[in-house]
Short mmCIF file of C-alpha atoms in Angstrom, two decimals:
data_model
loop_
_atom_site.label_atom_id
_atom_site.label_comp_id
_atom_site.label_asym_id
_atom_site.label_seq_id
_atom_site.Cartn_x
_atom_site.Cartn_y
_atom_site.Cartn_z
CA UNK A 1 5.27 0.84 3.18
CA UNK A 2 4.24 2.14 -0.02
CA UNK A 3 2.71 5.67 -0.34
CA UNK A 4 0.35 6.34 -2.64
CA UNK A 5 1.37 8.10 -6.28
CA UNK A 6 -1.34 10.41 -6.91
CA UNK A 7 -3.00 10.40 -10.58
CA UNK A 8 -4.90 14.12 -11.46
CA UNK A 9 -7.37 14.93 -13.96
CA UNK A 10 -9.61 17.86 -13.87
CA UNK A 11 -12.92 17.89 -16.05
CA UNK A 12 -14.96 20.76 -17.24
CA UNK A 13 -18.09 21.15 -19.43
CA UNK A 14 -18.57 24.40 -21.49
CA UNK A 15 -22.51 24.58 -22.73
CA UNK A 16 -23.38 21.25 -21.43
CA UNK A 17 -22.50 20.30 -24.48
CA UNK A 18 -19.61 18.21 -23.97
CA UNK A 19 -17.02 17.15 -21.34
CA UNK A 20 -13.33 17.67 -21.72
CA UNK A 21 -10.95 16.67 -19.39
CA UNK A 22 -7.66 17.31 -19.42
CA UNK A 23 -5.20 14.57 -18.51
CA UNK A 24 -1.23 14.68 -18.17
CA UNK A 25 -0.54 14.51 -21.91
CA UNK A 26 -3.39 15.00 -23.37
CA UNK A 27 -7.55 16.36 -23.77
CA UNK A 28 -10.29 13.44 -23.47
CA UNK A 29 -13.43 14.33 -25.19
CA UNK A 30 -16.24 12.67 -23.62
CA UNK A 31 -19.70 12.38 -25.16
CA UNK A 32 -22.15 12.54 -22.45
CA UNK A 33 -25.11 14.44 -23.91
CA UNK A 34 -27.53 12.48 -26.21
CA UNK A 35 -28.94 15.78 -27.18
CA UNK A 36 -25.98 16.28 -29.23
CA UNK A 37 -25.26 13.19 -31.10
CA UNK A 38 -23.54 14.97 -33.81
CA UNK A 39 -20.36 15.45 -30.35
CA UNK A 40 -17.95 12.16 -30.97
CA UNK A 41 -16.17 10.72 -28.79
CA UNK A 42 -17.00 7.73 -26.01
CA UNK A 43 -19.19 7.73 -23.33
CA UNK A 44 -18.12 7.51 -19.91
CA UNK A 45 -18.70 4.27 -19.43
CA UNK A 46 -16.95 3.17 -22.38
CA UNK A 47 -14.10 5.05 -21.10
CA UNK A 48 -14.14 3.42 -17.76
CA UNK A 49 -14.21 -0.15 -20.08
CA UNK A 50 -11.28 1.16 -22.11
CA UNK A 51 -9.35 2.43 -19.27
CA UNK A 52 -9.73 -1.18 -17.85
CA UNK A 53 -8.54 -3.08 -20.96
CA UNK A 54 -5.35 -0.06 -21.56
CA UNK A 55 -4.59 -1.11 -18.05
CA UNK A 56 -4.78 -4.93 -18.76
CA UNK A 57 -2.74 -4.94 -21.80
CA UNK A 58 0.27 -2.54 -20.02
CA UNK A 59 0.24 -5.18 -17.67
CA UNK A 60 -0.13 -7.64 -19.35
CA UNK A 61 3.12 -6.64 -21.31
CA UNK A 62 5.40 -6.02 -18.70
CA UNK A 63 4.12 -9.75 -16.61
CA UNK A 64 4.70 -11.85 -20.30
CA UNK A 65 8.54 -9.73 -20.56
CA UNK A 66 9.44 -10.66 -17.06
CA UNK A 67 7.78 -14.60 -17.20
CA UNK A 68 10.09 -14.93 -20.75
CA UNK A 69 6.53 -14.94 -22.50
CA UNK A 70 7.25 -13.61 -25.98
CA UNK A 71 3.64 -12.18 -26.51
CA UNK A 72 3.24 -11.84 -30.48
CA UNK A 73 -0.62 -9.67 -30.00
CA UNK A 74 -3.05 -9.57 -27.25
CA UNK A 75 -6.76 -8.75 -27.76
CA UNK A 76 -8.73 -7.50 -25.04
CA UNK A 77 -12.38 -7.48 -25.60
CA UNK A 78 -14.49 -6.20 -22.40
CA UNK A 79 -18.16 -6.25 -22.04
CA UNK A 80 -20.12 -4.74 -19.33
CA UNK A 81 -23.71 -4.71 -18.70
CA UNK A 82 -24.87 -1.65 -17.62
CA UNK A 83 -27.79 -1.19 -14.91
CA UNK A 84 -30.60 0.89 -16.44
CA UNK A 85 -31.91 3.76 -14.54
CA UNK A 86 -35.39 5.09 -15.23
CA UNK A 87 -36.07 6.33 -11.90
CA UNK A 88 -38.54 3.11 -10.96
CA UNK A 89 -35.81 0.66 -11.26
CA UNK A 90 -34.16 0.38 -7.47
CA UNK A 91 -31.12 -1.30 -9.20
CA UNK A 92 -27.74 -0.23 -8.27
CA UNK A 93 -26.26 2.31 -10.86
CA UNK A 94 -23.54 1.29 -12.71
CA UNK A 95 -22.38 -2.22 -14.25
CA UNK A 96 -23.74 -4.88 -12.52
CA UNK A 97 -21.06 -7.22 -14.58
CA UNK A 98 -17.98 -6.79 -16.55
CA UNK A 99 -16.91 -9.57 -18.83
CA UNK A 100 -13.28 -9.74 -20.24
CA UNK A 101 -11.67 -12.07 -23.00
CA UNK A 102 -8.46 -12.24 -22.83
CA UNK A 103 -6.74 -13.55 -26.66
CA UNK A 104 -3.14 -13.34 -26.19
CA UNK A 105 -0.82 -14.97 -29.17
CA UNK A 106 1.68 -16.56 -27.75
CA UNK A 107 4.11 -20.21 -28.38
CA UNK A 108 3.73 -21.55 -24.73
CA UNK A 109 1.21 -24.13 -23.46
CA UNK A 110 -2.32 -23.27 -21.47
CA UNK A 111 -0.89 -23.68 -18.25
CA UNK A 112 1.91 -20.86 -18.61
CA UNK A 113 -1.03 -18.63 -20.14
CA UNK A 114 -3.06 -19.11 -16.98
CA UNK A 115 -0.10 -18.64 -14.67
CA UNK A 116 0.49 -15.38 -17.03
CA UNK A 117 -3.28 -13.90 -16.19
CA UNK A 118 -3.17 -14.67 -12.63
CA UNK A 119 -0.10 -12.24 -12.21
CA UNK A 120 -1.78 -10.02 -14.34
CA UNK A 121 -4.86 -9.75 -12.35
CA UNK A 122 -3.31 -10.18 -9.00
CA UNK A 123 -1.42 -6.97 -9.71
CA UNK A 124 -3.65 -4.85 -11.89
CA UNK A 125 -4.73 -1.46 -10.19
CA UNK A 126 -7.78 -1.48 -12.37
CA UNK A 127 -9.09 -4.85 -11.32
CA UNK A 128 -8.60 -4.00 -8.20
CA UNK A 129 -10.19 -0.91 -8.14
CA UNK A 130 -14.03 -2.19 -9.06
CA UNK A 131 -13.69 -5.32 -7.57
CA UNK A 132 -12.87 -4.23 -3.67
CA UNK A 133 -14.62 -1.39 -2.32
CA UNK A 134 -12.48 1.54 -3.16
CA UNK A 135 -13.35 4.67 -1.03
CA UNK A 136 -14.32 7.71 -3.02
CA UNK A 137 -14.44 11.54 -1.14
CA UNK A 138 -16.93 13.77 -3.16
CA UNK A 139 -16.65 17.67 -2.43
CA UNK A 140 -18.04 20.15 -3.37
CA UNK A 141 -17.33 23.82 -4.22
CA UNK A 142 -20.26 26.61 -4.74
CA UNK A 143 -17.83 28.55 -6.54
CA UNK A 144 -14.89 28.07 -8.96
CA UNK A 145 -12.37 29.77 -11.78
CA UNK A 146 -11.49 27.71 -14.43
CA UNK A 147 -7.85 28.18 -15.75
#
């Protein structure tokens, strides 16, 4: 049995302004404040889209090297609609669907390409992860220090 390889980030927000989280190797900048337009960086939705599609196309890499796929480019375009929340709407929160085109360039018929994204999607974390109902354990703390 497998165990499970934990992945930590840790996320902070200094003036409400803008949230920064710190990652293995490097600092995210996430824009979650309209008030502040002027911030850059993505959203966190977009994140969660571009996470997906990063996750896709590592994958994607490593199933076309070990199928004998020489993969010349792959574009990965996602789309998700996003449920509105204006505190009427009883609509779940988040996407209520995610859309992905898959364009990879490649010299091998249709039916190798399909074979190709069903390994890819059978074994991507990602996909897995909104798809099935992945538990999630929310704590909280009254008081912290950041370091």
């Amino acid at each position: 049995m497998n165990a499970a390889q934990p992945i930590n980030v840790l996320g902070y927000t200094s003036n409400n302004k803008q949230f920064v989280v710190k990652t293995l190797n490097t600092d995210l900048r996430i824009n979650q404040n309209t008030q502040y337009p002027e911030l850059e960086g993505p959203n966190p939705y977009e994140y969660i889209l571009a996470g997906f599609a990063g996750c896709i196309n590592a994958l994607g890499q490593i199933v076309a090297q070990e199928q004998g796929i020489t993969l010349r480019s792959l574009q990965i375009e996602i789309t998700g609609n996003l449920n509105q929340q204006d505190g009427v709407n009883t609509a779940k929160p988040g996407f209520s669907r995610i859309e992905i085109k898959l364009k990879p360039q490649a010299a091998v018929p249709l039916a190798v390409l399909k074979n190709w994204l069903d390994e890819v999607q059978q074994r991507s974390p990602a996909y897995h992860t909104l798809v099935n109902n992945t538990p999630v354990d929310l704590l909280l703390f009254k008081e912290f220090a950041y370091n």
